[in-house]
Short mmCIF file of C-alpha atoms in Angstrom, two decimals:
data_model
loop_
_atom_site.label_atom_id
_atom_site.label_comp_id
_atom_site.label_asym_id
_atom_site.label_seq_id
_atom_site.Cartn_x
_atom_site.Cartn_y
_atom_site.Cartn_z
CA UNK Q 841 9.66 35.20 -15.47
CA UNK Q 842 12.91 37.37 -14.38
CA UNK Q 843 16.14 35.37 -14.36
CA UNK Q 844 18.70 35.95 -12.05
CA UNK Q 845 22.55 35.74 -12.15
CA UNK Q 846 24.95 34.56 -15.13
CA UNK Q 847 24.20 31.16 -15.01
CA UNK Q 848 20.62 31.99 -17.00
CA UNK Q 849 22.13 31.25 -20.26
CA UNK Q 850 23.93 27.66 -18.97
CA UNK Q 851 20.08 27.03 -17.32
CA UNK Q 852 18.86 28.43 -20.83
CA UNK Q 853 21.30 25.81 -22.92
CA UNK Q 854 21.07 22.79 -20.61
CA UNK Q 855 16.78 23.47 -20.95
CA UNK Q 856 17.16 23.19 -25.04
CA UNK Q 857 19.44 19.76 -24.89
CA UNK Q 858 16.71 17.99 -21.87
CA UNK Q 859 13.81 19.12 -24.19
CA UNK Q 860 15.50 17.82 -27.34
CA UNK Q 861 16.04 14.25 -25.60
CA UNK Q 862 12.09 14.33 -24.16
CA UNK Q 863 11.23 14.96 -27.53
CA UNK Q 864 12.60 12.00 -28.99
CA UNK Q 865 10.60 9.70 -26.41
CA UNK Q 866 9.96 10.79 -23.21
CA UNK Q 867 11.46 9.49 -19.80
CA UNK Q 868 10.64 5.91 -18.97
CA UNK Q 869 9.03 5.62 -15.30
CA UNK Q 870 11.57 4.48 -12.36
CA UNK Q 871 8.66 3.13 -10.51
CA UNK Q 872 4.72 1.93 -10.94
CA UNK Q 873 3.18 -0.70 -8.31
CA UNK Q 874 2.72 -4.17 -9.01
CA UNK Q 875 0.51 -5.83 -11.01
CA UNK Q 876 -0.29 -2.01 -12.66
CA UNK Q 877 -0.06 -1.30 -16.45
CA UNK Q 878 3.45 0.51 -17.05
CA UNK Q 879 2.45 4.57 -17.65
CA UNK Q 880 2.96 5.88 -20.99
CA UNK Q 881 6.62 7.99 -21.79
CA UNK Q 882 5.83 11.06 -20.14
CA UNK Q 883 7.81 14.33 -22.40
CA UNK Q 884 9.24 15.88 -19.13
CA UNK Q 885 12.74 15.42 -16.90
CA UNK Q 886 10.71 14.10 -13.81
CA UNK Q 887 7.12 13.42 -13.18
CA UNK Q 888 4.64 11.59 -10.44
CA UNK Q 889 1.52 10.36 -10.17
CA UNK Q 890 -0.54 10.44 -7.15
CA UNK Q 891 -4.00 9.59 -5.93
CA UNK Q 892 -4.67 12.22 -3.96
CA UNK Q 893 -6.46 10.73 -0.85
CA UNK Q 894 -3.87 9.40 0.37
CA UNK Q 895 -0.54 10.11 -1.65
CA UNK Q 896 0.14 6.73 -2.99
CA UNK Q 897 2.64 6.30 -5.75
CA UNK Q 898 0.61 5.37 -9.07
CA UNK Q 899 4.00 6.13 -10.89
CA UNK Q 900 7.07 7.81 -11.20
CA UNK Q 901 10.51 9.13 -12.67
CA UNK Q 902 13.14 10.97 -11.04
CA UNK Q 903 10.23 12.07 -8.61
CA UNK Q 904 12.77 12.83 -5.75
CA UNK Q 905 15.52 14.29 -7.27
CA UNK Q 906 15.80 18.95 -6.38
CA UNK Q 907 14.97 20.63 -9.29
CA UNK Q 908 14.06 24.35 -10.14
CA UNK Q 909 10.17 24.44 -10.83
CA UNK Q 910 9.02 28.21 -11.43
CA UNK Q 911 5.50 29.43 -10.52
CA UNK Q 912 4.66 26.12 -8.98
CA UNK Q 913 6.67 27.75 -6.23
CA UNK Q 914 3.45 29.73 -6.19
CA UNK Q 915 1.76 27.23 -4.38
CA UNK Q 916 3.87 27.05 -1.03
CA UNK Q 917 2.94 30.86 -1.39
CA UNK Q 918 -0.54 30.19 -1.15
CA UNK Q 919 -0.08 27.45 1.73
CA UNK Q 920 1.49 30.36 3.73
CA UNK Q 921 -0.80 33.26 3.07
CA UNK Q 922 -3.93 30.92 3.70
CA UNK Q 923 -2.22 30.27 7.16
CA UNK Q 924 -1.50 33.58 7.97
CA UNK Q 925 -4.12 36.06 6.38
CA UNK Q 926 -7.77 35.69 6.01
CA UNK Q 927 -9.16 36.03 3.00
CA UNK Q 928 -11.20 39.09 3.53
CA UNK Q 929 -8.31 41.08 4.16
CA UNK Q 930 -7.39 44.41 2.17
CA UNK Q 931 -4.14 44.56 1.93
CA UNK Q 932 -2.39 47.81 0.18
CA UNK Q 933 -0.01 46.19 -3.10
CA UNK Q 934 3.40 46.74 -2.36
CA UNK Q 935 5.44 48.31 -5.10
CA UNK Q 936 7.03 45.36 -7.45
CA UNK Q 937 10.00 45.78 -10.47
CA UNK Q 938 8.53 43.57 -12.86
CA UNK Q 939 11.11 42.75 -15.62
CA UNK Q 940 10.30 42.30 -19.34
CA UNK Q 941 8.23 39.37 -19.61
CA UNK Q 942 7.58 38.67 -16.30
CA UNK Q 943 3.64 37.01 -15.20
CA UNK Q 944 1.79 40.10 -14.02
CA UNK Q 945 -1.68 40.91 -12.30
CA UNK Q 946 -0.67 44.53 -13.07
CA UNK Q 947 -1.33 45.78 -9.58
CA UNK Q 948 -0.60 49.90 -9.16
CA UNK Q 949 1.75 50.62 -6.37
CA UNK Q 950 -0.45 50.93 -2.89
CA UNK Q 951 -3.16 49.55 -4.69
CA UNK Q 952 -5.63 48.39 -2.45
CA UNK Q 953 -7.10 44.66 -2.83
CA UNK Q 954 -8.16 42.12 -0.79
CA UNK Q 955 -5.83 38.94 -0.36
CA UNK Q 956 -8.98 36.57 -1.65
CA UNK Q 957 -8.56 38.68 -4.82
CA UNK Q 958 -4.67 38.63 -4.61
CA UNK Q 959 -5.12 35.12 -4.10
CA UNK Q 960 -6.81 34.55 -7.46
CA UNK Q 961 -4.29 36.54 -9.20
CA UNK Q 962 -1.90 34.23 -7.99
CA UNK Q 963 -2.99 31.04 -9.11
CA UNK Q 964 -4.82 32.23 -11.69
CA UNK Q 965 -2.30 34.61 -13.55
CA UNK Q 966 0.62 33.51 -11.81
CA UNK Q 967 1.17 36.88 -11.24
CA UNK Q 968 4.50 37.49 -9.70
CA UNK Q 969 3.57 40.96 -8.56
CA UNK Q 970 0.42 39.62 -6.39
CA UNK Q 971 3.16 37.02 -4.98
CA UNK Q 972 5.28 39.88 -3.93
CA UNK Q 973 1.64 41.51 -2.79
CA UNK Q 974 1.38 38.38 -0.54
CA UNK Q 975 4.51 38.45 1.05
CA UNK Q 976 4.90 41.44 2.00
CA UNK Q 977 1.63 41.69 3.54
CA UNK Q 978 1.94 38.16 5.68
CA UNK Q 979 5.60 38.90 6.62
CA UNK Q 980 6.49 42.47 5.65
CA UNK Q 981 9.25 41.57 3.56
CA UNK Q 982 10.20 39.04 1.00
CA UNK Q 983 12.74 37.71 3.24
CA UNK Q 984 10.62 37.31 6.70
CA UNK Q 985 8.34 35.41 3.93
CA UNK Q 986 10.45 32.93 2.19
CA UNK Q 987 11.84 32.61 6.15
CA UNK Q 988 8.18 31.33 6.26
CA UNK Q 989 8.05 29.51 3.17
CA UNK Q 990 11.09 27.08 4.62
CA UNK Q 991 9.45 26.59 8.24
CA UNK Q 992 6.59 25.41 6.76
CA UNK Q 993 8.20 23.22 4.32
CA UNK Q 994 10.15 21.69 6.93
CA UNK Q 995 7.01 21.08 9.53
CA UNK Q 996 5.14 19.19 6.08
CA UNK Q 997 8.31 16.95 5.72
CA UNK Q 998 9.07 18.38 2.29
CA UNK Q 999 12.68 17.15 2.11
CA UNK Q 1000 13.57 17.91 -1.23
CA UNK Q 1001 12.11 21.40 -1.47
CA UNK Q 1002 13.77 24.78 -0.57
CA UNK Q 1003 12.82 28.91 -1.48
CA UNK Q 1004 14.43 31.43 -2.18
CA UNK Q 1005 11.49 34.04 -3.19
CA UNK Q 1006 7.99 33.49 -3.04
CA UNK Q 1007 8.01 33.55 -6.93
CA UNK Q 1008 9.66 30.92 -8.55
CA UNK Q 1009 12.59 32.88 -10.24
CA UNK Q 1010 15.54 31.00 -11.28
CA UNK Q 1011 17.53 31.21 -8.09
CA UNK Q 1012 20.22 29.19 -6.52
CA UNK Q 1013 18.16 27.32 -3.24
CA UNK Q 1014 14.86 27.78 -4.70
CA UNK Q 1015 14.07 24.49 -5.70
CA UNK Q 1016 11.55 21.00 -5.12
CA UNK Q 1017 10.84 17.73 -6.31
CA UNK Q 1018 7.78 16.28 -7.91
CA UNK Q 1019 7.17 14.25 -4.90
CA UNK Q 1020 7.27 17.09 -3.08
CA UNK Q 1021 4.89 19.12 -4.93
CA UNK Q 1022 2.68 16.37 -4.92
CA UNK Q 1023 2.43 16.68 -1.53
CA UNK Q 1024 1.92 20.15 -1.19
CA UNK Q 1025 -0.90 20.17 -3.79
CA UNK Q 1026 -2.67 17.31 -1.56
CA UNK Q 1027 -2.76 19.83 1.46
CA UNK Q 1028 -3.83 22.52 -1.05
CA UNK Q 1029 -6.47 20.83 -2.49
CA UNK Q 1030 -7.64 19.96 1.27
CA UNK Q 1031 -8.49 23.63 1.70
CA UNK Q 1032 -12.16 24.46 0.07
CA UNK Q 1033 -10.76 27.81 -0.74
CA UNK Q 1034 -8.20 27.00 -2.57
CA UNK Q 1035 -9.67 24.27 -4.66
CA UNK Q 1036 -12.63 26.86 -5.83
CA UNK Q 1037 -9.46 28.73 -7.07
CA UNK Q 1038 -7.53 25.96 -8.64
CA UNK Q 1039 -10.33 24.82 -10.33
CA UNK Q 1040 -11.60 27.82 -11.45
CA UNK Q 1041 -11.70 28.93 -15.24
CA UNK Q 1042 -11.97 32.53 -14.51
CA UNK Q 1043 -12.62 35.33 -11.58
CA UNK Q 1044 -13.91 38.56 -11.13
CA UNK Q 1045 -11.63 40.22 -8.53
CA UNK Q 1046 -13.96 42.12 -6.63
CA UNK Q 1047 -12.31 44.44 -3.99
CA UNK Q 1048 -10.44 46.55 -6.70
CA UNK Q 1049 -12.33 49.61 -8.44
CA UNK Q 1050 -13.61 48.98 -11.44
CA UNK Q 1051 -14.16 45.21 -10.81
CA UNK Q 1052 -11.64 43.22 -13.38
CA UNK Q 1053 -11.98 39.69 -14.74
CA UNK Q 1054 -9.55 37.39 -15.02
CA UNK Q 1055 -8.83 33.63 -16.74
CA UNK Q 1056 -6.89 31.19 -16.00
CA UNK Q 1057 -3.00 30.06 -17.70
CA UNK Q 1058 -4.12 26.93 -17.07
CA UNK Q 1059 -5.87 25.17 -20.68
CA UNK Q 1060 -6.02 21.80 -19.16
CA UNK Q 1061 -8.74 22.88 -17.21
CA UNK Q 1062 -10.14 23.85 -20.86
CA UNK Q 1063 -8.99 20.63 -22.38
CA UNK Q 1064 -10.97 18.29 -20.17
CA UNK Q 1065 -14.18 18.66 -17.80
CA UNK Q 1066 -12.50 16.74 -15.13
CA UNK Q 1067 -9.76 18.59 -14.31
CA UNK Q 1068 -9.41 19.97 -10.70
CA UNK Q 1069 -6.17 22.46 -11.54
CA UNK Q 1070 -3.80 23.23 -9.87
CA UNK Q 1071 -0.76 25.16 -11.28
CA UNK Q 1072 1.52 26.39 -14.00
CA UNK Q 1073 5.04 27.12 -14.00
CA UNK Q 1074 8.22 28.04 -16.85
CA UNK Q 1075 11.10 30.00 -17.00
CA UNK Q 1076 14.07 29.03 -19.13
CA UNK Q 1077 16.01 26.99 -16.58
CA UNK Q 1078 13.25 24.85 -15.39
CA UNK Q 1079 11.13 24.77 -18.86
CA UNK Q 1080 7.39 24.35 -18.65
CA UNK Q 1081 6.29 23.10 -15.73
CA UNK Q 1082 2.83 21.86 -14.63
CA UNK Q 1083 1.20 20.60 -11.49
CA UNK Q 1084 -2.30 18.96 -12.19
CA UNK Q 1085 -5.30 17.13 -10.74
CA UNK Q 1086 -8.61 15.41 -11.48
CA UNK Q 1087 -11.53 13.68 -10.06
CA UNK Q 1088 -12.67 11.26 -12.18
CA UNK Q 1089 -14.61 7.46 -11.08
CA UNK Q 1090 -14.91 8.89 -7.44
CA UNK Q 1091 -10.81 9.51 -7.22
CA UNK Q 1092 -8.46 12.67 -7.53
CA UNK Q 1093 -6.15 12.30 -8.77
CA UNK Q 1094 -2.38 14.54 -8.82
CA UNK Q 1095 0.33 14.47 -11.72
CA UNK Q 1096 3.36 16.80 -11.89
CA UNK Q 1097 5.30 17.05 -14.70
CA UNK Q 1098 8.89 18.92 -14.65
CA UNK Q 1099 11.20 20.14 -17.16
CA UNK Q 1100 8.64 19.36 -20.30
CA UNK Q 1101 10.30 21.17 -23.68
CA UNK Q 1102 7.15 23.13 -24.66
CA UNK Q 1103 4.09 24.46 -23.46
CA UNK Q 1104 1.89 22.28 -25.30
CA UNK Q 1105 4.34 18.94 -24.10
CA UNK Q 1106 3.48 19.50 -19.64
CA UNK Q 1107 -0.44 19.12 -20.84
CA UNK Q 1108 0.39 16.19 -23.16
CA UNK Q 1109 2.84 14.61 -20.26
CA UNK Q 1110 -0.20 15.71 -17.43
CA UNK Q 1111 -3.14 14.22 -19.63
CA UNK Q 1112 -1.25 11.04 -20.40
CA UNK Q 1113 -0.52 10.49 -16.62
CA UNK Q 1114 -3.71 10.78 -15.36
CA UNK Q 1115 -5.59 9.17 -18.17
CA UNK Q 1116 -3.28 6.06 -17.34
CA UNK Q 1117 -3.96 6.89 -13.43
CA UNK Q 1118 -7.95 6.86 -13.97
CA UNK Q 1119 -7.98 3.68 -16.01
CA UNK Q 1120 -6.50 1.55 -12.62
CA UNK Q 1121 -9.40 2.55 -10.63
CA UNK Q 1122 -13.21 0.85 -10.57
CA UNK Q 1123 -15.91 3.41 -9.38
CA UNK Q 1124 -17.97 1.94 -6.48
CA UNK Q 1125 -20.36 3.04 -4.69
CA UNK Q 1126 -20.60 2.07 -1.07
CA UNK Q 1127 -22.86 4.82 0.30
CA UNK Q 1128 -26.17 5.97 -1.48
CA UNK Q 1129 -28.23 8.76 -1.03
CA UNK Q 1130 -31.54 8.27 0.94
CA UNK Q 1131 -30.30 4.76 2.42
CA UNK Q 1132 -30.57 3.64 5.70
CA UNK Q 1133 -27.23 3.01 7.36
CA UNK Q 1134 -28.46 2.56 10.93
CA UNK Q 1135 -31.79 1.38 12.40
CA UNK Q 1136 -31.46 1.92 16.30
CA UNK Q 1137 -34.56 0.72 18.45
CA UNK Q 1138 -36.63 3.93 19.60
CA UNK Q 1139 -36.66 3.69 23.61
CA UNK Q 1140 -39.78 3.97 25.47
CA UNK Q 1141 -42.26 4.14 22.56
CA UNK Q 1142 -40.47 1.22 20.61
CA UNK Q 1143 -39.87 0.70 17.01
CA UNK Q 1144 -36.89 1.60 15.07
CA UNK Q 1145 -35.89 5.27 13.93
CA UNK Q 1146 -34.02 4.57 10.35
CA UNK Q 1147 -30.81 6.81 9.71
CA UNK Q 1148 -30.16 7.88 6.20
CA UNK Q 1149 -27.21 9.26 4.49
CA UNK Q 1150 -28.10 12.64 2.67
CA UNK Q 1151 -25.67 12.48 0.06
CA UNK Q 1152 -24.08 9.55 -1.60
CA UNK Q 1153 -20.50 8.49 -1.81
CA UNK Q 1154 -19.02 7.05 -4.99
CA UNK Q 1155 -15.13 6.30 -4.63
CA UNK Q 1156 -12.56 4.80 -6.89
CA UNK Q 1157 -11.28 1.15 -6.08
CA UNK Q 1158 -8.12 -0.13 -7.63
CA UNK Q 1159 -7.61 -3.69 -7.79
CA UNK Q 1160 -6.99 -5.67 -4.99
CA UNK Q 1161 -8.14 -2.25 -2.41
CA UNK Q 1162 -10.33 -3.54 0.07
CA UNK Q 1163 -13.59 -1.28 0.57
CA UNK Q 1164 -15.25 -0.73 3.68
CA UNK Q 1165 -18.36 1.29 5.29
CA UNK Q 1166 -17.86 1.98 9.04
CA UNK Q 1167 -20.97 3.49 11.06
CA UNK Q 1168 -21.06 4.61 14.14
CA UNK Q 1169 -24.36 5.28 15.38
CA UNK Q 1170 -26.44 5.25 18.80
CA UNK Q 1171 -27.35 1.73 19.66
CA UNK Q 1172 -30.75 3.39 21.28
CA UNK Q 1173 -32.60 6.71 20.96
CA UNK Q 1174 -35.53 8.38 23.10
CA UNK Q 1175 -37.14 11.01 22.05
CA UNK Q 1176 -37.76 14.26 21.76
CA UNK Q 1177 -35.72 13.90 17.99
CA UNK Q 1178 -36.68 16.45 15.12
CA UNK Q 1179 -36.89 15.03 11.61
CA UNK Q 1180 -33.04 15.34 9.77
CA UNK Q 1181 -31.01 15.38 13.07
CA UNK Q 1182 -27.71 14.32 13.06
CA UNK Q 1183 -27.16 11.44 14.94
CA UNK Q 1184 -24.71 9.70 13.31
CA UNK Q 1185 -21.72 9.41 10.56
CA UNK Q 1186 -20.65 6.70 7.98
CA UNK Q 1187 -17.35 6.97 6.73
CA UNK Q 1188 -16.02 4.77 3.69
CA UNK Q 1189 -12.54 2.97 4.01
CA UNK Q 1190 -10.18 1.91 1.24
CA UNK Q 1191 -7.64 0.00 2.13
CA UNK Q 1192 -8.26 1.14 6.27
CA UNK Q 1193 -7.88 4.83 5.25
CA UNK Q 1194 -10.67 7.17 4.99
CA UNK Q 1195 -11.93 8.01 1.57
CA UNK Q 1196 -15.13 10.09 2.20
CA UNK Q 1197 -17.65 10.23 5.10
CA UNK Q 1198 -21.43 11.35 5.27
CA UNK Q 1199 -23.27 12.04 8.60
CA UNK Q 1200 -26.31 10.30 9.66
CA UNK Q 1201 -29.62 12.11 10.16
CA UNK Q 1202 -33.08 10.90 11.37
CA UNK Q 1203 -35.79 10.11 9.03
CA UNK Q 1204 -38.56 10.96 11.10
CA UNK Q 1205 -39.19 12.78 14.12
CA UNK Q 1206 -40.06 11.04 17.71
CA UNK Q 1207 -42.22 12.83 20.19
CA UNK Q 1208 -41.03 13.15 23.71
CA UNK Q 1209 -42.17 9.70 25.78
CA UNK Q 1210 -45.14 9.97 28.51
CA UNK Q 1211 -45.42 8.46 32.27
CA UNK Q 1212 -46.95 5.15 30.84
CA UNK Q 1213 -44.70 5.17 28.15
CA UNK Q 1214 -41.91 5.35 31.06
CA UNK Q 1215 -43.89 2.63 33.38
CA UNK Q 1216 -44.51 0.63 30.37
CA UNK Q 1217 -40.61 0.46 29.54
CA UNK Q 1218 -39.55 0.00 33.01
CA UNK Q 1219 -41.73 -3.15 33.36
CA UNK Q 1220 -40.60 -4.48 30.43
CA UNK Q 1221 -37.27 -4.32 30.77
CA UNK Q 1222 -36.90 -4.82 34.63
CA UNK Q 1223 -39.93 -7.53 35.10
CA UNK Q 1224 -38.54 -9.65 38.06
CA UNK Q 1225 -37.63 -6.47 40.40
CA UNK Q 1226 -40.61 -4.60 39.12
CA UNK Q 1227 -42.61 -7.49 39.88
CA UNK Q 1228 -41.14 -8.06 43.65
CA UNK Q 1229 -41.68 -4.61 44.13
CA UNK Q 1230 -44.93 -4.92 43.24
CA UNK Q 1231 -45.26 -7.68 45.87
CA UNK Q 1232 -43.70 -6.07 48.26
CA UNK Q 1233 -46.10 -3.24 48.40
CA UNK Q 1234 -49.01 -5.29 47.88
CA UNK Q 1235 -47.89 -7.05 51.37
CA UNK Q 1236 -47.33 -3.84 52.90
CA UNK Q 1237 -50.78 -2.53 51.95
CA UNK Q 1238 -52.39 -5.67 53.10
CA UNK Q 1239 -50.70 -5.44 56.24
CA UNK Q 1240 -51.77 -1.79 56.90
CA UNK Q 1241 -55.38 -3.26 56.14
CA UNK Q 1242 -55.37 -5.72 58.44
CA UNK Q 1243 -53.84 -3.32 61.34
CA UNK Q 1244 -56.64 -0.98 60.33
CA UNK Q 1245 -59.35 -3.55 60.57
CA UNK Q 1246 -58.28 -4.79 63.62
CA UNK Q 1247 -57.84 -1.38 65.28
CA UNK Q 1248 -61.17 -0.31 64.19
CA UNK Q 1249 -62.67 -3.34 65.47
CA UNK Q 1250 -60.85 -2.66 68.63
CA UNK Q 1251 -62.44 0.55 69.10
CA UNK Q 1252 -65.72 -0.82 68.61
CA UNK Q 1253 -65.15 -3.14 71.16
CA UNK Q 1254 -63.87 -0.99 73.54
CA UNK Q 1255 -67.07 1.76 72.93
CA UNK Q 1256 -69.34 -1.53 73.15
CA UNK Q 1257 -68.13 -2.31 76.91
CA UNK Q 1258 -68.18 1.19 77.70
#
C-alpha cells in the first residue's frame, strides 16, 4: 500500500512497539455478555465479535475507539459502487499511479471491464487500482467518491468511521472502528452479490480480453471450510488487518481484528474469535424440509390442504435465546390452487428478531368447486336462513297452487253454467 505524508515512519515505529506488546499476550477483551466463557487473548490492538443476524456483541476490546484500517476501507467502496452501478456495467479503467508495492489488479489505462469484474478485483486482490476504477466511474473523481463514501457512512450510523480515499492509504481522516466495520460487513454480507464474492476462493474476470483468473488474499477462507470472507487489509501504520465471517451451527458469524503484528497473527486472532463465538451457540432446528406448517380447511369441497416448507431452517441458539416459529397462513382456501403455490411464509424468531424465513406452498392441487359443491356449503354453513328460505318459498309455491286450482276450478264453473 502507498503511504502518504512524513508521519509514515512515526505510523511505521508506533506499528513495531503495538505488535511487540500483542506478541507477548494479546489484548484482554473490555467486554463479553454474561454468563459467556471469557474469549481467548486475541494478538491485535482492537477486535469484535459479532453474530451477524443481528449485530450483538459476543465480545470485544477497544471495539469503538478510530483507528486506521487499510483495504478494509475497501469495503465501504463496495457498499457504494453496489448502490450506484450495476454490475453489468463496462466501465473504461481510469489511469492509476500505483507506487512500489502497492495491491494491484494491473488494469491498462482505458481498459475496458465490467464493474462485476472490477468488483472481484477489489475484494479479491484488494487491488487499489480497481478501487480507483470504481470511483471514478460511480462519481467521476476520487473526491465526488469519498464525498460518497462519508454520506453513506453517516446515513448507516457509522460514528467512528471517516474516508479519505476509497483505498485505505495511510491518510489523516481515513479511519474506523471495529464496531464499525462490523457493521458494515453485516450490510455487505446482506447483499447476495457480494457474499458470492467474499466468499469466493477464486474468479475468472470475464469482460476483459483474454479472460484472467484470479485468487483470493484471503487464506482463512483456505484454512477452514466455514469461512464466509470478507476482507484483508495492512499497511505499516495500521499493521495487518482482517475482517472475517463464518456460518457455522446455523449462525454467521463476524470478527474483526485490527492492528495484529503479522500476517499470520489477524488469522490466528480471527480463528480464535470465532471458534470461541461458535462454541456459545446450540444448532436447532425449528423448520424442516417437507413439514407441514399450516393445515387450512379447503372451502366448498372440505378437507384440509397441508402447507409445507420447501427448505429447512437450522439456526444457532445461545443459551437462554428464546426460539420461535411464526406462520402466517390463510385460515381457509377454495380452489382453483395448483400443486407448490405459495400461500404462505414461516419465519423463525430468536429472541423476537427474525433469523430465517421459508414460504409456504401447497401440497396438492384443489380443483375449482361446482354448483352443488356451492349449494352444499351454503346449507351447511347458513342452515337456519337457508332453511326459512326454503319455507318461505315452499309457502309461496303452495299458495300459487292453490290460486291456480281455484281459478281453474272457477273457469270450469263458469263454462258449466254457460
Amino acid at each position: 500500500m502507498r503511504v502518504r505524508g512524513r508521519a509514515a515512519l512515526a505510523a511505521a515505529l508506533i506499528a513495531v512497539a503495538s505488535a511487540a506488546q500483542a506478541l507477548l499476550g494479546g489484548a484482554p477483551a473490555d467486554a463479553a455478555p454474561r454468563g459467556a466463557e471469557r474469549p481467548p487473548r486475541v494478538p491485535a490492538k482492537a477486535w469484535i465479535l459479532v453474530d451477524a443476524r443481528d449485530g450483538d456483541v459476543l465480545a470485544s476490546r477497544a471495539a469503538a475507539r478510530p483507528r486506521l484500517v487499510a483495504s478494509t476501507t475497501k469495503l465501504m467502496t463496495a457498499y457504494v459502487v453496489l448502490k450506484e452501478l450495476p454490475l453489468r456495467r463496462v466501465v473504461r479503467a481510469a489511469p492509476y499511479r500505483a507506487t512500489p508495492g502497492e495491491s494491484l489488479l494491473e488494469l491498462r489505462p482505458r481498459q475496458r471491464i465490467s464493474v462485476r469484474d472490477l468488483l472481484y478485483g477489489l475484494i479479491l486482490r484488494s487491488g487499489n487500482d480497481a478501487a480507483h476504477a470504481l470511483a471514478v466511474a460511480a462519481a467521476g473523481s476520487e473526491r465526488r467518491f469519498v464525498a460518497l463514501m462519508n454520506r453513506y457512512a453517516a446515513a448507516l450510523g457509522l460514528s467512528d468511521t471517516h474516508y479519505a480515499n476509497p483505498i485505505g492509504l495511510d491518510e489523516r481522516g481515513n479511519h474506523s472502528s471495529p464496531r464499525d466495520l462490523a457493521a458494515l460487513a453485516r450490510w455487505l454480507l446482506r447483499n447476495r452479490a457480494f457474499a458470492r464474492m467474499a466468499r469466493a476462493r477464486r474468479a475468472v474476470l470475464r469482460s476483459v480480453r483474454p479472460r484472467r483468473r484470479i485468487e483470493t488474499t484471503n487464506r482463512l477462507l483456505e484454512m477452514v471450510p466455514w469461512a464466509t470472507g470478507v476482507k484483508t487489509g495492512h499497511t505499516w501504520g495500521a499493521g495487518w488487518s482482517l475482517v472475517a465471517s463464518g456460518r457455522r451451527k446455523g449462525v454467521e458469524l463476524i470478527a474483526v481484528a485490527l492492528g495484529a503484528p503479522s500476517e499470520e497473527a489477524r488469522y490466528t486472532a480471527s480463528l480464535a474469535l470465532l471458534e470461541h463465538g461458535f462454541a456459545q451457540y446450540r444448532r436447532r432446528v425449528p423448520v424442516r424440509a417437507g413439514r407441514a406448517l399450516a393445515e387450512p380447511p379447503i372451502r366448498y369441497t372440505g378437507g384440509i390442504l397441508p402447507l409445507r416448507a420447501p427448505r429447512t431452517i437450522a439456526v444457532g441458539v445461545r443459551r437462554g435465546q428464546r426460539l420461535q416459529v411464526r406462520v402466517r397462513a390463510p385460515r381457509e382456501v377454495e380452489g382453483p390452487i395448483r400443486r407448490g403455490a405459495r400461500l404462505g411464509r414461516a419465519t423463525v424468531l430468536v429472541d423476537g428478531r427474525p433469523a430465517g424465513s421459508v414460504p409456504l406452498l401447497a401440497a396438492r392441487s384443489i380443483p375449482a368447486p361446482g354448483a352443488f359443491d356451492r349449494a352444499r356449503d351454503l346449507v351447511s354453513r347458513h342452515p337456519a336462513p337457508v332453511a326459512g328460505g326454503a319455507f318461505v318459498i315452499l309457502m309461496v309455491a303452495m299458495l300459487l297452487a292453490l290460486r291456480m286450482r281455484r281459478s281453474s276450478d272457477r273457469r270450469q264453473c263458469h263454462l258449466g253454467r254457460s
